[in-house]
Coordinates of C-alpha atoms and ligand atoms in Angstrom, one line a residue:
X39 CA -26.4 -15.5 3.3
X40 CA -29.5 -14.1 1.8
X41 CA -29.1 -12.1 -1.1
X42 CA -25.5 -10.4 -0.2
X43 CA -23.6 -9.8 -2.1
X44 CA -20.3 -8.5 -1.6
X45 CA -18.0 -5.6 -3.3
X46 CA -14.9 -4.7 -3.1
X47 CA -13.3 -1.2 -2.9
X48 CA -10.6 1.4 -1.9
X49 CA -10.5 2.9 1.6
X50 CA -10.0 6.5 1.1
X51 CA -11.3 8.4 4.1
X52 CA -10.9 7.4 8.0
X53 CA -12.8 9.9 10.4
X54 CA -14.6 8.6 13.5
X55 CA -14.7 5.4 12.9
X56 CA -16.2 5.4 9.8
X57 CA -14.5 4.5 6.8
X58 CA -15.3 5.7 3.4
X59 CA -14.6 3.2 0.6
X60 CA -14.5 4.0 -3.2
X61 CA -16.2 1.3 -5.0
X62 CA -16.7 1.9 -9.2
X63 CA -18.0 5.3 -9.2
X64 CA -19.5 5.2 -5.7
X65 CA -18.4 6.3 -1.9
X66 CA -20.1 3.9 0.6
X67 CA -19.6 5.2 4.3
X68 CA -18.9 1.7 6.2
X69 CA -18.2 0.4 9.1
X70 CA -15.9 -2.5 10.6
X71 CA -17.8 -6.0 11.2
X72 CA -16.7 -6.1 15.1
X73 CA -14.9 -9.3 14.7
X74 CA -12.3 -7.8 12.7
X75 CA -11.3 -5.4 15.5
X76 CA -9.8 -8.1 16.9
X77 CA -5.8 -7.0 17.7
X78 CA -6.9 -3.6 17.9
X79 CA -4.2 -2.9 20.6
X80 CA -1.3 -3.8 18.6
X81 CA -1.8 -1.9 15.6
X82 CA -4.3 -0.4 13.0
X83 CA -6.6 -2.9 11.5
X84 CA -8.0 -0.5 8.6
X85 CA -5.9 2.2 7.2
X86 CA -6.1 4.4 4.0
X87 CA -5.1 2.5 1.5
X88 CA -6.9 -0.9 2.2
X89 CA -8.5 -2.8 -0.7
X90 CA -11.8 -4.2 1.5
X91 CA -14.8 -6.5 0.8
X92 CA -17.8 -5.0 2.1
X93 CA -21.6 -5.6 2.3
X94 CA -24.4 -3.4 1.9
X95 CA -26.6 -2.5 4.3
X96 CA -30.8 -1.8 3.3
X97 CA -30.0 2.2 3.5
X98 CA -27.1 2.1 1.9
X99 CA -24.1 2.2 4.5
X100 CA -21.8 -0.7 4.1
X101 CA -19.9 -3.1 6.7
X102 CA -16.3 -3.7 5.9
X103 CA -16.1 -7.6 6.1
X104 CA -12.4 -8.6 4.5
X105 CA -9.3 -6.6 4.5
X106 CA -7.4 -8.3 1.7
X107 CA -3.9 -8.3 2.3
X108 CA -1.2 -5.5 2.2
X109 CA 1.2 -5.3 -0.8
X110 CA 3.3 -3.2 1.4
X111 CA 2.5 -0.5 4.0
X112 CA 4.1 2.4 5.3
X113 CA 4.0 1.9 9.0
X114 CA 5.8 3.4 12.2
X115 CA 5.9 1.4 15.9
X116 CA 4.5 4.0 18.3
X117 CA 5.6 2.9 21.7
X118 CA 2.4 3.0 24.3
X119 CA 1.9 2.8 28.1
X120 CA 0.9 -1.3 26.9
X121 CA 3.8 -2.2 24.1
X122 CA 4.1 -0.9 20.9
X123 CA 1.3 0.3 18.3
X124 CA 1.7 -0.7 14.7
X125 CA 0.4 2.7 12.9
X126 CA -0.4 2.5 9.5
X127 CA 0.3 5.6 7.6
X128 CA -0.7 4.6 4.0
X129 CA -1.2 1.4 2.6
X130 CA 0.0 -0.4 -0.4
X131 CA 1.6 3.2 -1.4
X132 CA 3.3 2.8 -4.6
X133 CA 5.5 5.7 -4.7
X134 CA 6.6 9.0 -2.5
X135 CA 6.7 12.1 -4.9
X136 CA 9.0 14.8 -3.2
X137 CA 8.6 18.0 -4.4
X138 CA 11.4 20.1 -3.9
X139 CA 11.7 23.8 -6.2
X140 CA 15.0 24.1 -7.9
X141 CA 14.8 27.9 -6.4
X142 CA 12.4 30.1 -4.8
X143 CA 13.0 28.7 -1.7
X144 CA 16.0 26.9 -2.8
X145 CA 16.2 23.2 -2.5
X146 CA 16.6 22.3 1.0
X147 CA 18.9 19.2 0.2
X148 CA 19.3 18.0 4.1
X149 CA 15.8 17.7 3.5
X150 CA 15.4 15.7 0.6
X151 CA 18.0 13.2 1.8
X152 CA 16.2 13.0 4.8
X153 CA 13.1 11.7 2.8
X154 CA 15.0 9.7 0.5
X155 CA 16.2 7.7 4.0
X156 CA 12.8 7.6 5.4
X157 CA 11.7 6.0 1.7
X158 CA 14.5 3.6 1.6
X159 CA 13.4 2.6 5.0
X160 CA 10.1 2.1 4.0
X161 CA 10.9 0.6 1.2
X162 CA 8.4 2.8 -1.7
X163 CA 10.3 4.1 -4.5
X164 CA 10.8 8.0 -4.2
X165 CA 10.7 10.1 -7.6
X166 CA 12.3 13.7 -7.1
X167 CA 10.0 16.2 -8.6
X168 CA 11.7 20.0 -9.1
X169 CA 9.3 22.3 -9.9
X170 CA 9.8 26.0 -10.8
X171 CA 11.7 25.3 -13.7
X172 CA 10.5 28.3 -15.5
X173 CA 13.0 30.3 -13.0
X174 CA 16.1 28.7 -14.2
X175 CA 18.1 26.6 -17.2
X176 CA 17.5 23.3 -17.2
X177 CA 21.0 23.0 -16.8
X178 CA 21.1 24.9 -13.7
X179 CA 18.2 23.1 -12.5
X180 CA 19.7 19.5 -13.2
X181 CA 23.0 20.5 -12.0
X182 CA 21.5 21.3 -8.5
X183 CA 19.7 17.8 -8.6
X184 CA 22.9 15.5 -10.3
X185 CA 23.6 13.2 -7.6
X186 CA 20.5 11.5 -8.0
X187 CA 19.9 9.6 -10.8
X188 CA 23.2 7.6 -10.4
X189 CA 21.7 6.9 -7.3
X190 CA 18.2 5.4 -9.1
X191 CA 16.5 8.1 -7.7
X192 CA 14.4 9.9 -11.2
X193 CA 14.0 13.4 -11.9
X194 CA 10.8 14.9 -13.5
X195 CA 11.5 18.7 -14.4
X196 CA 8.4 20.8 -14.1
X197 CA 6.8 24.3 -14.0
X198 CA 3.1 24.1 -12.5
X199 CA 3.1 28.4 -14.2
X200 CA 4.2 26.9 -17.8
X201 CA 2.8 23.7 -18.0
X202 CA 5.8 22.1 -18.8
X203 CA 6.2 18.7 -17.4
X204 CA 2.7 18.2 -15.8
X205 CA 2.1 15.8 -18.7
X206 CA 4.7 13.6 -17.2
X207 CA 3.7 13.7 -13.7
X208 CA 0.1 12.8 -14.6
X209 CA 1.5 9.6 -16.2
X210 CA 3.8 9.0 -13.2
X211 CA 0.7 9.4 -11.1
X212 CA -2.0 6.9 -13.4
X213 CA -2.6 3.8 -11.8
X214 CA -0.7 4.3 -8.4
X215 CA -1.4 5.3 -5.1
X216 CA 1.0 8.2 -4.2
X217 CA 2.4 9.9 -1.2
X218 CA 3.1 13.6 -1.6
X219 CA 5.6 15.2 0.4
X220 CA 8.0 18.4 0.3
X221 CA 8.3 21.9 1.9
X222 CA 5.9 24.5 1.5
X223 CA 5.9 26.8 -1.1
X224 CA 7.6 24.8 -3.3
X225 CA 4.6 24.0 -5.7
X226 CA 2.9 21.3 -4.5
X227 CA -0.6 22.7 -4.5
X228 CA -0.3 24.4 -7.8
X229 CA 1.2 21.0 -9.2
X230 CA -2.0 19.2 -8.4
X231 CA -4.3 22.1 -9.5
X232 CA -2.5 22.3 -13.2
X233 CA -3.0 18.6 -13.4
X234 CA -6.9 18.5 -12.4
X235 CA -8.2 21.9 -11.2
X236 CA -9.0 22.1 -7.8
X237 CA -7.3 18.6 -6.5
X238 CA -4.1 20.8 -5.0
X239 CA -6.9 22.7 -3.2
X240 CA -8.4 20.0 -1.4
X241 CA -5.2 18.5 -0.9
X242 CA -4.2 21.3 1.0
X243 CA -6.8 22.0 3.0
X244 CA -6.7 18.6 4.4
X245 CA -3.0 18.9 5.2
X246 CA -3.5 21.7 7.0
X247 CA -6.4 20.2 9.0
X248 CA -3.7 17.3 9.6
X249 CA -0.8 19.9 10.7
X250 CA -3.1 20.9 13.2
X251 CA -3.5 17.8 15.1
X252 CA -0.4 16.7 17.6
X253 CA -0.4 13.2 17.1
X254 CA -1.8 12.9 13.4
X255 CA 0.5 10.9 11.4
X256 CA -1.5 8.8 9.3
X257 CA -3.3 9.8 6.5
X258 CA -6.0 11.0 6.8
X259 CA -7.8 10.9 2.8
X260 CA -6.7 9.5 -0.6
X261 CA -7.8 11.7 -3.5
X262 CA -9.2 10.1 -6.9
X263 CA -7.2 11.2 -9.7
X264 CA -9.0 11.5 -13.5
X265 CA -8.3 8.4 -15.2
X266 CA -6.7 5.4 -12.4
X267 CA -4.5 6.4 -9.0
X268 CA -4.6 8.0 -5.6
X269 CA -2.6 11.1 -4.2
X270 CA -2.4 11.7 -0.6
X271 CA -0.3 14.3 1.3
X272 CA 2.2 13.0 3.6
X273 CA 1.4 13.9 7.4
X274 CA 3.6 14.7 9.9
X275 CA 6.0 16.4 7.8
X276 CA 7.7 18.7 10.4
X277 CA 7.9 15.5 12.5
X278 CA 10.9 13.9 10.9
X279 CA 12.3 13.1 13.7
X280 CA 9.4 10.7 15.0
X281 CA 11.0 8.0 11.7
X282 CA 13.1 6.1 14.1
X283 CA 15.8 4.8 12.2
X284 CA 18.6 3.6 14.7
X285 CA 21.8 5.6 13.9
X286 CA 23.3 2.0 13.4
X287 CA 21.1 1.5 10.2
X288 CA 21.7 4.8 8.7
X289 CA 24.8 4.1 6.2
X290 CA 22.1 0.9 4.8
X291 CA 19.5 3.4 3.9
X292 CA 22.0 5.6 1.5
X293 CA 22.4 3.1 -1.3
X294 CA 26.0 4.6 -2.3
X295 CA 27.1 3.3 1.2
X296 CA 25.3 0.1 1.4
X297 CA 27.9 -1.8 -0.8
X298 CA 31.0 0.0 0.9
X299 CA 30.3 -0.7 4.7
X300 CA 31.1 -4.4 4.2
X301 CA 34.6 -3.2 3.6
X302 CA 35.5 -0.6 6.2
X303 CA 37.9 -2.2 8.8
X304 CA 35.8 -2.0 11.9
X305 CA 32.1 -3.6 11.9
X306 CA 30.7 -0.6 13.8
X307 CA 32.7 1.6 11.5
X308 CA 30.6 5.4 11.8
X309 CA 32.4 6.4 9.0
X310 CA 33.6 9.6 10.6
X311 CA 36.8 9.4 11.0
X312 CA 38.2 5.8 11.5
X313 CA 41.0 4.3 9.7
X314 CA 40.7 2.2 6.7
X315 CA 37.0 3.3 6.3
X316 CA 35.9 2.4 2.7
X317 CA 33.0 5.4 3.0
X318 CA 36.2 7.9 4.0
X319 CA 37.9 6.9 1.2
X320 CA 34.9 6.7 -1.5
X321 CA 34.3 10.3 -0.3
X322 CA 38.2 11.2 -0.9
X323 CA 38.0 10.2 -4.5
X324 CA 34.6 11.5 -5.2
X325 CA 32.7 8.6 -5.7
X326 CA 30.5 9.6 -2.9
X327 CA 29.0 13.2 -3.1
X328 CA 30.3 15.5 -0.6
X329 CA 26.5 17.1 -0.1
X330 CA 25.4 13.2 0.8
X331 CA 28.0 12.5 3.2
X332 CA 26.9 15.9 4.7
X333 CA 23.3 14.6 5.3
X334 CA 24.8 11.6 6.7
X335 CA 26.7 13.1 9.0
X336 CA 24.2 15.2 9.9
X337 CA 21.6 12.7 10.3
X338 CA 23.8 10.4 12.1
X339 CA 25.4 12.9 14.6
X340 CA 23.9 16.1 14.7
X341 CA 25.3 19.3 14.0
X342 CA 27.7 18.8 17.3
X343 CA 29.8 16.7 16.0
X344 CA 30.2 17.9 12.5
X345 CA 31.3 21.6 14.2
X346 CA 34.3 19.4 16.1
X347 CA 35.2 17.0 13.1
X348 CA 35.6 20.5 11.1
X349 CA 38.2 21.5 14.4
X350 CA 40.1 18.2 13.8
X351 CA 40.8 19.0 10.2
X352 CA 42.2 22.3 11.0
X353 CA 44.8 20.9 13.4
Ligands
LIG50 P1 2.9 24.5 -1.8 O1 3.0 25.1 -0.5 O2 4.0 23.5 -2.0 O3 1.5 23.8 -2.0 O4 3.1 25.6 -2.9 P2 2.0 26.4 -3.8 O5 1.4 25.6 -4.8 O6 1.1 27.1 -2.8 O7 3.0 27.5 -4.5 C1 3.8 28.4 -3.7 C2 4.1 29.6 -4.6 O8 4.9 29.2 -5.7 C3 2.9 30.3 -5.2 O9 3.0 31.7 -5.2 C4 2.8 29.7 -6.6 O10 2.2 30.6 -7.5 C5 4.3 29.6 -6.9 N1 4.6 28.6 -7.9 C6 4.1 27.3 -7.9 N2 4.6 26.6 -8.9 C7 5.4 27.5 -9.6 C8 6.2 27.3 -10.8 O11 6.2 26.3 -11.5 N3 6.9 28.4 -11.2 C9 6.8 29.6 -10.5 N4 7.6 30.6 -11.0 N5 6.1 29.8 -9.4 C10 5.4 28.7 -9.0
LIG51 ZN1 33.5 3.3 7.5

């Protein structure tokens, strides 16, 4: 077709419709060639994320022509009024970052685990950043965080005030599309501005903008690192709730679980307090951390039932 010539880039911006799409060391605004909006209903066509084939047009806007195909997405089903919605959050992330401090606020672990599920579930590789290290030992800091790594879930220790470790997240971050996620005032932003000044700011300001919306859980913007790689925040954060992992599925998303089910007596086995429950019993000898049956518990039942299983014990 006369003198196109296609190119291929990153979508890293969605707003209105356009789509902004890194290509080299350029940003093209674009737009979607209208037969690729077929099967709009059912789910998002273009998402941050998306490696696309575009052409130019004469002043310089570009029309998104190929959407090459997902290594892997992070998606939710939204149930609509006309079936369920595919929404694409991020795609082909290659890792979750979650930021917790070891203190000042102190870890919310409940939290963390929470992710951890929602990354299992998804399927992207979490790395636990703790941050603030400056404010305790090592020790200390590592103690709070142990259960982890048996689990192949990696540490990186850092302090965004000393500069220690920010070496190690940049070369986590090089070459990868990441999804940021944590608390507030745990370091996030200042993480992101010791590594590249002013990249936690705009970060930031985005996430708040996102915060602001009801229904905004996608992201909205990928940020260009120095060097290779993508950061994005994770929307929606206060939202947990909206992951809808059936309670069934639960013990399959906590790894030190996963091989144990299989051998509790009863198939639906909650691992609450049935007999011959191999969980129970991994828990009894301390192969099983008592802080991650606690989220489990708690993400499976609520605080309810915890409160009443407590009762039982005291009988
Ligand atoms: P965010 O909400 O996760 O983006 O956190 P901020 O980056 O805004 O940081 C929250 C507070 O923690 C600020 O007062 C920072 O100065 C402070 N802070 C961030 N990183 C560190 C750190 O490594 N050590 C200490 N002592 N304070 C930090
Ligand atoms: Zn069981």
């Amino acid at each position: 077709m006369g003198g196109e010539q296609r190119e291929t880039g990153r979508v890293i911006r969605l707003q209105a419709g356009f789509y902004t799409v890194q290509s080299k060391d350029e940003q093209v605004i674009c737009q979607l060639r209208g037969r690729l909006k077929k099967g709009e209903a059912e789910g998002d066509i273009v998402a941050v994320g998306d490696l696309v084939d575009f052409n130019r047009l004469p002043e310089g806007s570009g029309v998104i022509e190929e959407i090459h195909p997902r290594k892997k997405a992070f998606v939710r089903m939204d149930p609509r009024p006309r079936g369920e919605y595919q929404q694409v959050m991020l795609a082909n992330p290659d890792q979750i970052m979650l930021v917790f401090s070891c203190t000042q606020p102190s870890p919310n672990l409940r939290m963390l685990d929470r992710f951890l599920v929602i990354a299992e579930k998804e399927g992207i590789p979490p790395v636990i950043v703790v941050n603030k290290i400056d404010l305790l030992s090592l020790e200390e800091a590592g103690e709070i965080f142990e259960m982890y790594p048996p689990l192949g879930y990696p540490l990186l220790f850092t302090t965004a005030k000393k500069g220690q470790g920010i070496e190690a997240l940049r070369q986590r971050l090089e070459g990868k599309i990441s999804l940021l996620a944590g608390p507030s005032g745990v370091g996030k932003t200042s993480l992101l501005n010791a590594m590249q000044p002013q990249l936690g700011l705009q970060v930031s300001a985005v996430s708040e903008l996102t915060s602001k919306g009801r229904h905004t859980t996608s992201v909205r913007e990928l940020f260009p690192l120095e060097g290779e790689g993508y950061v994005a925040d994770m929307p929606g954060l206060r939202s947990l709730a909206l992951w809808d992992i059936e309670p069934e599925e639960l013990d399959g998303y906590f790894p030190e679980m996963r091989p144990l089910v299989a051998h509790c007596k009863f198939s639906d086995c909650t691992h609450l307090c049935e007999p011959e429950c191999a969980v129970l019993d991994a828990v009894e000898e301390g192969s099983i951390h008592p802080d991650r049956y606690e989220s489990y518990l708690r993400m499976r039942f609520g605080d309810v039932e915890i409160a009443l299983q407590e009762d039982l014990d005291n009988i």
